[in-house]
Amino acid sequence: MPPAFAAFLNEAAFSMDWLSYCYWRSPDDAAWQKVAAPNVTTDHLDDGSVEFLALLIEPASGYVEFAQWYYEQAVPLAAVQQLYDHTPLTADLVAALNPDLDFAEAVASAVETGYPAPDKCYHPGPAALALARWGTAATLLRPIPE
């Protein structure tokens, strides 16, 4: 674990003794890093991280596949790719994902997930990018309650 993240090792909310997996990615890293499992009795077992983190690490096409299954509707890859690229939200982009969603409401929800506001220039780190793009896609595709 790099020194920048070392404080998390002593965080009361986390316990390395009960940890199945631990990934991190700093802004300078080219890829996600993983803590090697220190338990020789479980090193050979699947830790479940690939399944649980797939939507954060797969390309836009992986999210489209999931969303089409989950929401049971067509999801345009080009629009989801724009979210993955952190393209500023536009009324057209929001309408491509959910034509019933008000643009101002979409922007407010997206900003809550960490997605940049349309009028802001934002360069998040890779971990923030992954979480914001997934959260934004999930927020914009969510059916509007009647």
CSV table of N, CA and C in Angstrom, one decimal:
chain,number,residue,atom,x,y,z
A,1,MET,N,0.9,-1.2,0.0
A,1,MET,CA,0.0,0.0,0.0
A,1,MET,C,0.9,1.2,0.0
A,2,PRO,N,0.7,2.2,-0.9
A,2,PRO,CA,1.5,3.4,-1.0
A,2,PRO,C,1.3,4.2,0.3
A,3,PRO,N,2.3,5.0,0.6
A,3,PRO,CA,2.2,5.9,1.8
A,3,PRO,C,1.0,6.8,1.8
A,4,ALA,N,0.6,7.3,0.6
A,4,ALA,CA,-0.5,8.2,0.6
A,4,ALA,C,-1.8,7.6,1.1
A,5,PHE,N,-1.9,6.3,1.0
A,5,PHE,CA,-3.1,5.6,1.5
A,5,PHE,C,-2.9,4.8,2.8
A,6,ALA,N,-1.7,4.9,3.4
A,6,ALA,CA,-1.4,4.2,4.6
A,6,ALA,C,-2.3,4.5,5.8
A,7,ALA,N,-2.9,5.7,5.9
A,7,ALA,CA,-3.8,6.0,7.0
A,7,ALA,C,-5.0,5.2,7.0
A,8,PHE,N,-5.4,4.7,5.8
A,8,PHE,CA,-6.6,3.8,5.7
A,8,PHE,C,-6.4,2.5,6.4
A,9,LEU,N,-5.1,2.1,6.6
A,9,LEU,CA,-4.8,0.8,7.2
A,9,LEU,C,-5.2,0.8,8.7
A,10,ASN,N,-5.2,2.0,9.3
A,10,ASN,CA,-5.6,2.2,10.7
A,10,ASN,C,-6.9,2.8,10.9
A,11,GLU,N,-7.7,2.9,9.8
A,11,GLU,CA,-9.0,3.5,9.9
A,11,GLU,C,-10.0,2.5,10.6
A,12,ALA,N,-10.7,2.9,11.5
A,12,ALA,CA,-11.6,2.0,12.3
A,12,ALA,C,-12.7,1.3,11.4
A,13,ALA,N,-13.0,2.0,10.3
A,13,ALA,CA,-14.1,1.4,9.4
A,13,ALA,C,-13.5,0.3,8.6
A,14,PHE,N,-12.2,0.1,8.5
A,14,PHE,CA,-11.6,-1.0,7.7
A,14,PHE,C,-10.8,-1.9,8.6
A,15,SER,N,-10.8,-3.2,8.2
A,15,SER,CA,-10.0,-4.1,8.9
A,15,SER,C,-9.3,-5.0,7.9
A,16,MET,N,-8.0,-4.9,7.8
A,16,MET,CA,-7.2,-5.7,6.9
A,16,MET,C,-7.4,-7.2,7.2
A,17,ASP,N,-7.7,-7.6,8.5
A,17,ASP,CA,-7.9,-9.0,8.9
A,17,ASP,C,-9.2,-9.5,8.2
A,18,TRP,N,-10.2,-8.7,7.9
A,18,TRP,CA,-11.4,-9.2,7.4
A,18,TRP,C,-11.6,-8.8,5.9
A,19,LEU,N,-10.5,-8.3,5.3
A,19,LEU,CA,-10.6,-7.8,4.0
A,19,LEU,C,-10.5,-8.9,2.9
A,20,SER,N,-11.4,-8.9,2.0
A,20,SER,CA,-11.3,-9.8,0.9
A,20,SER,C,-10.5,-9.3,-0.3
A,21,TYR,N,-10.5,-8.0,-0.5
A,21,TYR,CA,-9.7,-7.4,-1.5
A,21,TYR,C,-9.6,-5.9,-1.2
A,22,CYS,N,-8.5,-5.3,-1.8
A,22,CYS,CA,-8.3,-3.9,-1.6
A,22,CYS,C,-7.6,-3.3,-2.8
A,23,TYR,N,-8.3,-2.5,-3.5
A,23,TYR,CA,-7.7,-1.8,-4.7
A,23,TYR,C,-7.5,-0.3,-4.5
A,24,TRP,N,-6.6,0.2,-5.2
A,24,TRP,CA,-6.4,1.7,-5.1
A,24,TRP,C,-5.8,2.1,-6.5
A,25,ARG,N,-6.0,3.4,-6.7
A,25,ARG,CA,-5.4,4.0,-7.9
A,25,ARG,C,-5.2,5.5,-7.7
A,26,SER,N,-4.0,5.9,-7.7
A,26,SER,CA,-3.7,7.3,-7.5
A,26,SER,C,-3.7,8.0,-8.8
A,27,PRO,N,-3.8,9.3,-8.8
A,27,PRO,CA,-3.9,10.0,-10.1
A,27,PRO,C,-2.7,9.7,-11.1
A,28,ASP,N,-1.6,9.4,-10.6
A,28,ASP,CA,-0.4,9.1,-11.4
A,28,ASP,C,-0.3,7.6,-11.9
A,29,ASP,N,-1.2,6.7,-11.4
A,29,ASP,CA,-1.1,5.3,-11.7
A,29,ASP,C,-1.8,5.1,-13.1
A,30,ALA,N,-1.2,4.2,-13.9
A,30,ALA,CA,-1.8,3.9,-15.2
A,30,ALA,C,-2.9,2.9,-15.0
A,31,ALA,N,-2.9,2.1,-13.9
A,31,ALA,CA,-3.9,1.1,-13.7
A,31,ALA,C,-4.2,0.9,-12.3
A,32,TRP,N,-5.2,0.2,-12.0
A,32,TRP,CA,-5.6,-0.1,-10.6
A,32,TRP,C,-4.6,-1.0,-10.0
A,33,GLN,N,-4.3,-0.9,-8.7
A,33,GLN,CA,-3.3,-1.7,-8.0
A,33,GLN,C,-4.1,-2.5,-7.0
A,34,LYS,N,-3.6,-3.7,-6.6
A,34,LYS,CA,-4.3,-4.5,-5.7
A,34,LYS,C,-3.4,-5.0,-4.6
A,35,VAL,N,-3.8,-4.9,-3.3
A,35,VAL,CA,-3.1,-5.5,-2.2
A,35,VAL,C,-3.1,-7.0,-2.4
A,36,ALA,N,-1.9,-7.6,-2.3
A,36,ALA,CA,-1.9,-9.1,-2.3
A,36,ALA,C,-2.4,-9.6,-1.0
A,37,ALA,N,-3.2,-10.7,-1.1
A,37,ALA,CA,-3.8,-11.3,0.0
A,37,ALA,C,-2.7,-11.9,0.9
A,38,PRO,N,-2.7,-11.6,2.2
A,38,PRO,CA,-1.6,-12.1,3.0
A,38,PRO,C,-1.9,-13.5,3.6
A,39,ASN,N,-3.1,-14.0,3.4
A,39,ASN,CA,-3.5,-15.3,4.0
A,39,ASN,C,-3.2,-16.4,3.0
A,40,VAL,N,-2.3,-17.3,3.3
A,40,VAL,CA,-1.9,-18.4,2.4
A,40,VAL,C,-3.0,-19.4,2.2
A,41,THR,N,-4.0,-19.4,3.2
A,41,THR,CA,-5.1,-20.4,3.1
A,41,THR,C,-6.1,-19.9,2.1
A,42,THR,N,-6.1,-18.6,1.8
A,42,THR,CA,-7.2,-18.1,0.9
A,42,THR,C,-6.6,-17.5,-0.4
A,43,ASP,N,-5.3,-17.5,-0.5
A,43,ASP,CA,-4.7,-16.9,-1.7
A,43,ASP,C,-5.2,-17.5,-3.0
A,44,HIS,N,-5.5,-18.7,-3.0
A,44,HIS,CA,-5.9,-19.4,-4.3
A,44,HIS,C,-7.4,-19.3,-4.6
A,45,LEU,N,-8.2,-18.7,-3.6
A,45,LEU,CA,-9.6,-18.5,-3.8
A,45,LEU,C,-9.9,-17.2,-4.6
A,46,ASP,N,-11.0,-17.3,-5.3
A,46,ASP,CA,-11.6,-16.1,-5.9
A,46,ASP,C,-12.1,-15.1,-4.9
A,47,ASP,N,-11.6,-13.9,-4.9
A,47,ASP,CA,-12.0,-13.0,-3.8
A,47,ASP,C,-13.3,-12.2,-4.1
A,48,GLY,N,-13.8,-12.4,-5.3
A,48,GLY,CA,-15.1,-11.8,-5.7
A,48,GLY,C,-14.9,-10.4,-6.3
A,49,SER,N,-13.7,-9.8,-6.3
A,49,SER,CA,-13.5,-8.4,-6.7
A,49,SER,C,-13.9,-8.2,-8.1
A,50,VAL,N,-13.6,-9.1,-9.0
A,50,VAL,CA,-13.9,-8.9,-10.4
A,50,VAL,C,-15.4,-8.7,-10.6
A,51,GLU,N,-16.2,-9.6,-10.0
A,51,GLU,CA,-17.6,-9.5,-10.1
A,51,GLU,C,-18.2,-8.2,-9.5
A,52,PHE,N,-17.7,-7.9,-8.3
A,52,PHE,CA,-18.3,-6.7,-7.5
A,52,PHE,C,-17.8,-5.4,-8.1
A,53,LEU,N,-16.7,-5.4,-8.7
A,53,LEU,CA,-16.1,-4.1,-9.2
A,53,LEU,C,-16.2,-3.9,-10.7
A,54,ALA,N,-16.8,-4.9,-11.4
A,54,ALA,CA,-16.8,-4.9,-12.8
A,54,ALA,C,-17.4,-3.6,-13.4
A,55,LEU,N,-18.5,-3.1,-12.9
A,55,LEU,CA,-19.1,-1.9,-13.5
A,55,LEU,C,-18.2,-0.7,-13.3
A,56,LEU,N,-17.2,-0.7,-12.4
A,56,LEU,CA,-16.3,0.4,-12.2
A,56,LEU,C,-15.1,0.3,-13.1
A,57,ILE,N,-14.7,-0.9,-13.5
A,57,ILE,CA,-13.5,-1.1,-14.2
A,57,ILE,C,-13.7,-1.5,-15.7
A,58,GLU,N,-14.9,-1.9,-16.1
A,58,GLU,CA,-15.2,-2.3,-17.5
A,58,GLU,C,-15.4,-1.0,-18.3
A,59,PRO,N,-15.2,-1.2,-19.6
A,59,PRO,CA,-15.5,0.0,-20.5
A,59,PRO,C,-17.0,0.3,-20.6
A,60,ALA,N,-17.4,1.3,-21.2
A,60,ALA,CA,-18.8,1.7,-21.4
A,60,ALA,C,-19.7,0.6,-21.9
A,61,SER,N,-19.2,-0.2,-22.8
A,61,SER,CA,-20.0,-1.3,-23.3
A,61,SER,C,-20.4,-2.3,-22.2
A,62,GLY,N,-19.6,-2.5,-21.2
A,62,GLY,CA,-19.9,-3.3,-20.1
A,62,GLY,C,-21.1,-2.8,-19.3
A,63,TYR,N,-21.1,-1.4,-19.1
A,63,TYR,CA,-22.2,-0.8,-18.4
A,63,TYR,C,-23.4,-0.9,-19.2
A,64,VAL,N,-23.3,-0.7,-20.5
A,64,VAL,CA,-24.5,-0.8,-21.4
A,64,VAL,C,-25.1,-2.2,-21.3
A,65,GLU,N,-24.3,-3.2,-21.4
A,65,GLU,CA,-24.8,-4.6,-21.3
A,65,GLU,C,-25.6,-4.8,-19.9
A,66,PHE,N,-25.0,-4.3,-18.8
A,66,PHE,CA,-25.6,-4.4,-17.5
A,66,PHE,C,-26.9,-3.6,-17.5
A,67,ALA,N,-26.9,-2.3,-18.0
A,67,ALA,CA,-28.1,-1.5,-17.9
A,67,ALA,C,-29.2,-2.0,-18.8
A,68,GLN,N,-28.9,-2.6,-19.9
A,68,GLN,CA,-30.0,-3.1,-20.8
A,68,GLN,C,-30.6,-4.3,-20.1
A,69,TRP,N,-29.8,-5.1,-19.4
A,69,TRP,CA,-30.4,-6.2,-18.6
A,69,TRP,C,-31.2,-5.7,-17.4
A,70,TYR,N,-30.6,-4.8,-16.7
A,70,TYR,CA,-31.2,-4.3,-15.4
A,70,TYR,C,-32.5,-3.5,-15.7
A,71,TYR,N,-32.4,-2.5,-16.6
A,71,TYR,CA,-33.5,-1.6,-16.9
A,71,TYR,C,-34.5,-2.2,-18.0
A,72,GLU,N,-34.1,-3.3,-18.6
A,72,GLU,CA,-34.9,-3.9,-19.7
A,72,GLU,C,-35.3,-2.9,-20.7
A,73,GLN,N,-34.3,-2.1,-21.2
A,73,GLN,CA,-34.6,-1.1,-22.3
A,73,GLN,C,-33.2,-0.9,-23.0
A,74,ALA,N,-33.3,-0.4,-24.2
A,74,ALA,CA,-32.1,-0.1,-25.0
A,74,ALA,C,-31.4,1.1,-24.4
A,75,VAL,N,-30.1,1.0,-24.3
A,75,VAL,CA,-29.3,2.0,-23.8
A,75,VAL,C,-28.2,2.4,-24.8
A,76,PRO,N,-28.2,3.6,-25.2
A,76,PRO,CA,-27.2,4.0,-26.3
A,76,PRO,C,-25.8,4.0,-25.8
A,77,LEU,N,-25.0,3.2,-26.5
A,77,LEU,CA,-23.5,3.2,-26.1
A,77,LEU,C,-22.9,4.5,-26.3
A,78,ALA,N,-23.2,5.3,-27.3
A,78,ALA,CA,-22.5,6.6,-27.5
A,78,ALA,C,-22.8,7.5,-26.4
A,79,ALA,N,-24.0,7.5,-25.8
A,79,ALA,CA,-24.3,8.4,-24.7
A,79,ALA,C,-23.6,8.0,-23.4
A,80,VAL,N,-23.6,6.7,-23.2
A,80,VAL,CA,-22.8,6.2,-22.0
A,80,VAL,C,-21.3,6.4,-22.1
A,81,GLN,N,-20.8,6.3,-23.3
A,81,GLN,CA,-19.4,6.6,-23.6
A,81,GLN,C,-19.1,8.0,-23.2
A,82,GLN,N,-20.0,8.9,-23.6
A,82,GLN,CA,-19.8,10.4,-23.2
A,82,GLN,C,-19.7,10.5,-21.7
A,83,LEU,N,-20.5,9.8,-21.0
A,83,LEU,CA,-20.4,9.9,-19.5
A,83,LEU,C,-19.1,9.3,-19.0
A,84,TYR,N,-18.6,8.2,-19.6
A,84,TYR,CA,-17.4,7.7,-19.2
A,84,TYR,C,-16.2,8.6,-19.6
A,85,ASP,N,-16.4,9.4,-20.6
A,85,ASP,CA,-15.4,10.4,-21.0
A,85,ASP,C,-15.5,11.7,-20.2
A,86,HIS,N,-16.5,11.8,-19.3
A,86,HIS,CA,-16.8,13.0,-18.5
A,86,HIS,C,-17.1,14.2,-19.4
A,87,THR,N,-17.8,13.9,-20.5
A,87,THR,CA,-18.3,15.0,-21.4
A,87,THR,C,-19.3,15.8,-20.6
A,88,PRO,N,-19.2,17.1,-20.6
A,88,PRO,CA,-20.2,17.9,-19.9
A,88,PRO,C,-21.6,17.6,-20.3
A,89,LEU,N,-22.5,17.5,-19.3
A,89,LEU,CA,-23.9,17.1,-19.6
A,89,LEU,C,-24.6,18.2,-20.5
A,90,THR,N,-25.3,17.7,-21.4
A,90,THR,CA,-26.2,18.6,-22.2
A,90,THR,C,-27.6,18.1,-22.2
A,91,ALA,N,-28.5,18.9,-22.6
A,91,ALA,CA,-29.9,18.4,-22.7
A,91,ALA,C,-30.0,17.2,-23.6
A,92,ASP,N,-29.3,17.3,-24.7
A,92,ASP,CA,-29.4,16.1,-25.7
A,92,ASP,C,-28.8,14.9,-25.1
A,93,LEU,N,-27.7,15.0,-24.3
A,93,LEU,CA,-27.1,13.8,-23.7
A,93,LEU,C,-28.1,13.2,-22.7
A,94,VAL,N,-28.7,14.0,-21.9
A,94,VAL,CA,-29.6,13.5,-20.8
A,94,VAL,C,-30.8,12.9,-21.5
A,95,ALA,N,-31.3,13.5,-22.6
A,95,ALA,CA,-32.5,13.0,-23.3
A,95,ALA,C,-32.2,11.7,-24.0
A,96,ALA,N,-31.0,11.5,-24.4
A,96,ALA,CA,-30.6,10.2,-25.0
A,96,ALA,C,-30.7,9.1,-24.0
A,97,LEU,N,-30.4,9.4,-22.8
A,97,LEU,CA,-30.4,8.4,-21.7
A,97,LEU,C,-31.7,8.2,-21.1
A,98,ASN,N,-32.4,9.3,-20.9
A,98,ASN,CA,-33.8,9.3,-20.2
A,98,ASN,C,-34.6,10.5,-20.7
A,99,PRO,N,-35.4,10.4,-21.7
A,99,PRO,CA,-36.1,11.5,-22.3
A,99,PRO,C,-37.1,12.1,-21.3
A,100,ASP,N,-37.5,11.4,-20.3
A,100,ASP,CA,-38.5,11.9,-19.3
A,100,ASP,C,-37.8,12.7,-18.2
A,101,LEU,N,-36.5,12.7,-18.1
A,101,LEU,CA,-35.8,13.4,-17.0
A,101,LEU,C,-35.6,14.8,-17.3
A,102,ASP,N,-35.9,15.7,-16.4
A,102,ASP,CA,-35.7,17.1,-16.5
A,102,ASP,C,-34.2,17.4,-16.5
A,103,PHE,N,-33.7,18.2,-17.4
A,103,PHE,CA,-32.3,18.5,-17.5
A,103,PHE,C,-31.7,19.1,-16.2
A,104,ALA,N,-32.3,20.0,-15.6
A,104,ALA,CA,-31.8,20.6,-14.3
A,104,ALA,C,-31.8,19.6,-13.2
A,105,GLU,N,-32.8,18.7,-13.2
A,105,GLU,CA,-32.8,17.6,-12.2
A,105,GLU,C,-31.6,16.7,-12.4
A,106,ALA,N,-31.4,16.4,-13.7
A,106,ALA,CA,-30.3,15.4,-14.1
A,106,ALA,C,-29.0,16.0,-13.7
A,107,VAL,N,-28.8,17.3,-13.9
A,107,VAL,CA,-27.5,18.0,-13.6
A,107,VAL,C,-27.3,17.9,-12.1
A,108,ALA,N,-28.3,18.3,-11.3
A,108,ALA,CA,-28.2,18.2,-9.8
A,108,ALA,C,-27.9,16.8,-9.3
A,109,SER,N,-28.5,15.8,-9.9
A,109,SER,CA,-28.3,14.4,-9.4
A,109,SER,C,-26.9,14.0,-9.8
A,110,ALA,N,-26.4,14.4,-11.0
A,110,ALA,CA,-25.1,14.0,-11.5
A,110,ALA,C,-24.0,14.7,-10.7
A,111,VAL,N,-24.2,15.9,-10.3
A,111,VAL,CA,-23.2,16.6,-9.5
A,111,VAL,C,-23.1,16.0,-8.1
A,112,GLU,N,-24.2,15.5,-7.6
A,112,GLU,CA,-24.2,14.8,-6.3
A,112,GLU,C,-23.3,13.6,-6.3
A,113,THR,N,-23.2,12.9,-7.5
A,113,THR,CA,-22.4,11.7,-7.6
A,113,THR,C,-20.9,12.0,-7.9
A,114,GLY,N,-20.6,13.3,-8.1
A,114,GLY,CA,-19.2,13.7,-8.3
A,114,GLY,C,-19.0,14.0,-9.8
A,115,TYR,N,-20.0,13.9,-10.6
A,115,TYR,CA,-19.8,14.3,-12.0
A,115,TYR,C,-19.7,15.8,-12.1
A,116,PRO,N,-18.9,16.3,-13.0
A,116,PRO,CA,-18.7,17.7,-13.1
A,116,PRO,C,-19.9,18.5,-13.6
A,117,ALA,N,-20.2,19.6,-13.0
A,117,ALA,CA,-21.3,20.5,-13.5
A,117,ALA,C,-21.0,20.9,-15.0
A,118,PRO,N,-22.0,21.1,-15.8
A,118,PRO,CA,-21.8,21.5,-17.2
A,118,PRO,C,-20.9,22.7,-17.4
A,119,ASP,N,-20.9,23.6,-16.4
A,119,ASP,CA,-20.1,24.8,-16.6
A,119,ASP,C,-18.7,24.8,-15.9
A,120,LYS,N,-18.3,23.6,-15.4
A,120,LYS,CA,-17.1,23.5,-14.7
A,120,LYS,C,-16.1,22.6,-15.4
A,121,CYS,N,-14.8,23.0,-15.3
A,121,CYS,CA,-13.7,22.2,-15.8
A,121,CYS,C,-13.2,21.4,-14.7
A,122,TYR,N,-13.2,20.1,-14.8
A,122,TYR,CA,-12.9,19.2,-13.7
A,122,TYR,C,-12.0,18.1,-14.2
A,123,HIS,N,-10.9,17.8,-13.4
A,123,HIS,CA,-10.0,16.7,-13.8
A,123,HIS,C,-9.9,15.8,-12.6
A,124,PRO,N,-10.8,14.9,-12.3
A,124,PRO,CA,-10.8,14.0,-11.2
A,124,PRO,C,-9.7,12.9,-11.3
A,125,GLY,N,-9.3,12.3,-10.2
A,125,GLY,CA,-8.5,11.2,-10.3
A,125,GLY,C,-9.2,10.0,-10.8
A,126,PRO,N,-8.5,8.9,-11.2
A,126,PRO,CA,-9.1,7.8,-11.8
A,126,PRO,C,-10.2,7.1,-11.0
A,127,ALA,N,-10.0,7.0,-9.6
A,127,ALA,CA,-11.0,6.4,-8.8
A,127,ALA,C,-12.3,7.2,-8.8
A,128,ALA,N,-12.1,8.5,-8.6
A,128,ALA,CA,-13.3,9.4,-8.7
A,128,ALA,C,-14.0,9.4,-10.0
A,129,LEU,N,-13.2,9.3,-11.1
A,129,LEU,CA,-13.8,9.1,-12.4
A,129,LEU,C,-14.7,7.9,-12.5
A,130,ALA,N,-14.2,6.8,-12.0
A,130,ALA,CA,-14.9,5.5,-12.1
A,130,ALA,C,-16.2,5.6,-11.3
A,131,LEU,N,-16.2,6.1,-10.1
A,131,LEU,CA,-17.4,6.2,-9.3
A,131,LEU,C,-18.4,7.2,-9.8
A,132,ALA,N,-17.9,8.3,-10.3
A,132,ALA,CA,-18.8,9.4,-10.8
A,132,ALA,C,-19.5,8.9,-12.1
A,133,ARG,N,-18.7,8.3,-13.0
A,133,ARG,CA,-19.4,7.9,-14.3
A,133,ARG,C,-20.4,6.8,-14.0
A,134,TRP,N,-20.1,5.9,-13.1
A,134,TRP,CA,-21.1,4.8,-12.9
A,134,TRP,C,-22.3,5.4,-12.2
A,135,GLY,N,-22.1,6.2,-11.1
A,135,GLY,CA,-23.2,6.8,-10.4
A,135,GLY,C,-24.0,7.7,-11.3
A,136,THR,N,-23.4,8.4,-12.2
A,136,THR,CA,-24.2,9.3,-13.1
A,136,THR,C,-25.0,8.5,-14.1
A,137,ALA,N,-24.4,7.5,-14.6
A,137,ALA,CA,-25.2,6.6,-15.6
A,137,ALA,C,-26.3,6.0,-14.8
A,138,ALA,N,-26.1,5.5,-13.7
A,138,ALA,CA,-27.2,4.9,-12.9
A,138,ALA,C,-28.3,5.9,-12.5
A,139,THR,N,-27.9,7.1,-12.2
A,139,THR,CA,-28.9,8.1,-11.9
A,139,THR,C,-29.7,8.5,-13.0
A,140,LEU,N,-29.1,8.7,-14.2
A,140,LEU,CA,-29.8,9.2,-15.4
A,140,LEU,C,-30.7,8.1,-16.0
A,141,LEU,N,-30.3,6.9,-15.8
A,141,LEU,CA,-31.1,5.8,-16.4
A,141,LEU,C,-32.3,5.3,-15.5
A,142,ARG,N,-32.2,5.7,-14.2
A,142,ARG,CA,-33.2,5.3,-13.3
A,142,ARG,C,-34.6,5.7,-13.7
A,143,PRO,N,-35.6,4.8,-13.7
A,143,PRO,CA,-36.9,5.2,-14.1
A,143,PRO,C,-37.5,6.3,-13.2
A,144,ILE,N,-38.2,7.2,-13.7
A,144,ILE,CA,-38.8,8.3,-12.9
A,144,ILE,C,-40.1,7.7,-12.3
A,145,PRO,N,-40.2,7.9,-10.9
A,145,PRO,CA,-41.4,7.3,-10.3
A,145,PRO,C,-42.7,8.1,-10.8
A,146,GLU,N,-43.7,7.4,-10.9
A,146,GLU,CA,-45.0,8.0,-11.4
A,146,GLU,C,-45.8,8.5,-10.2
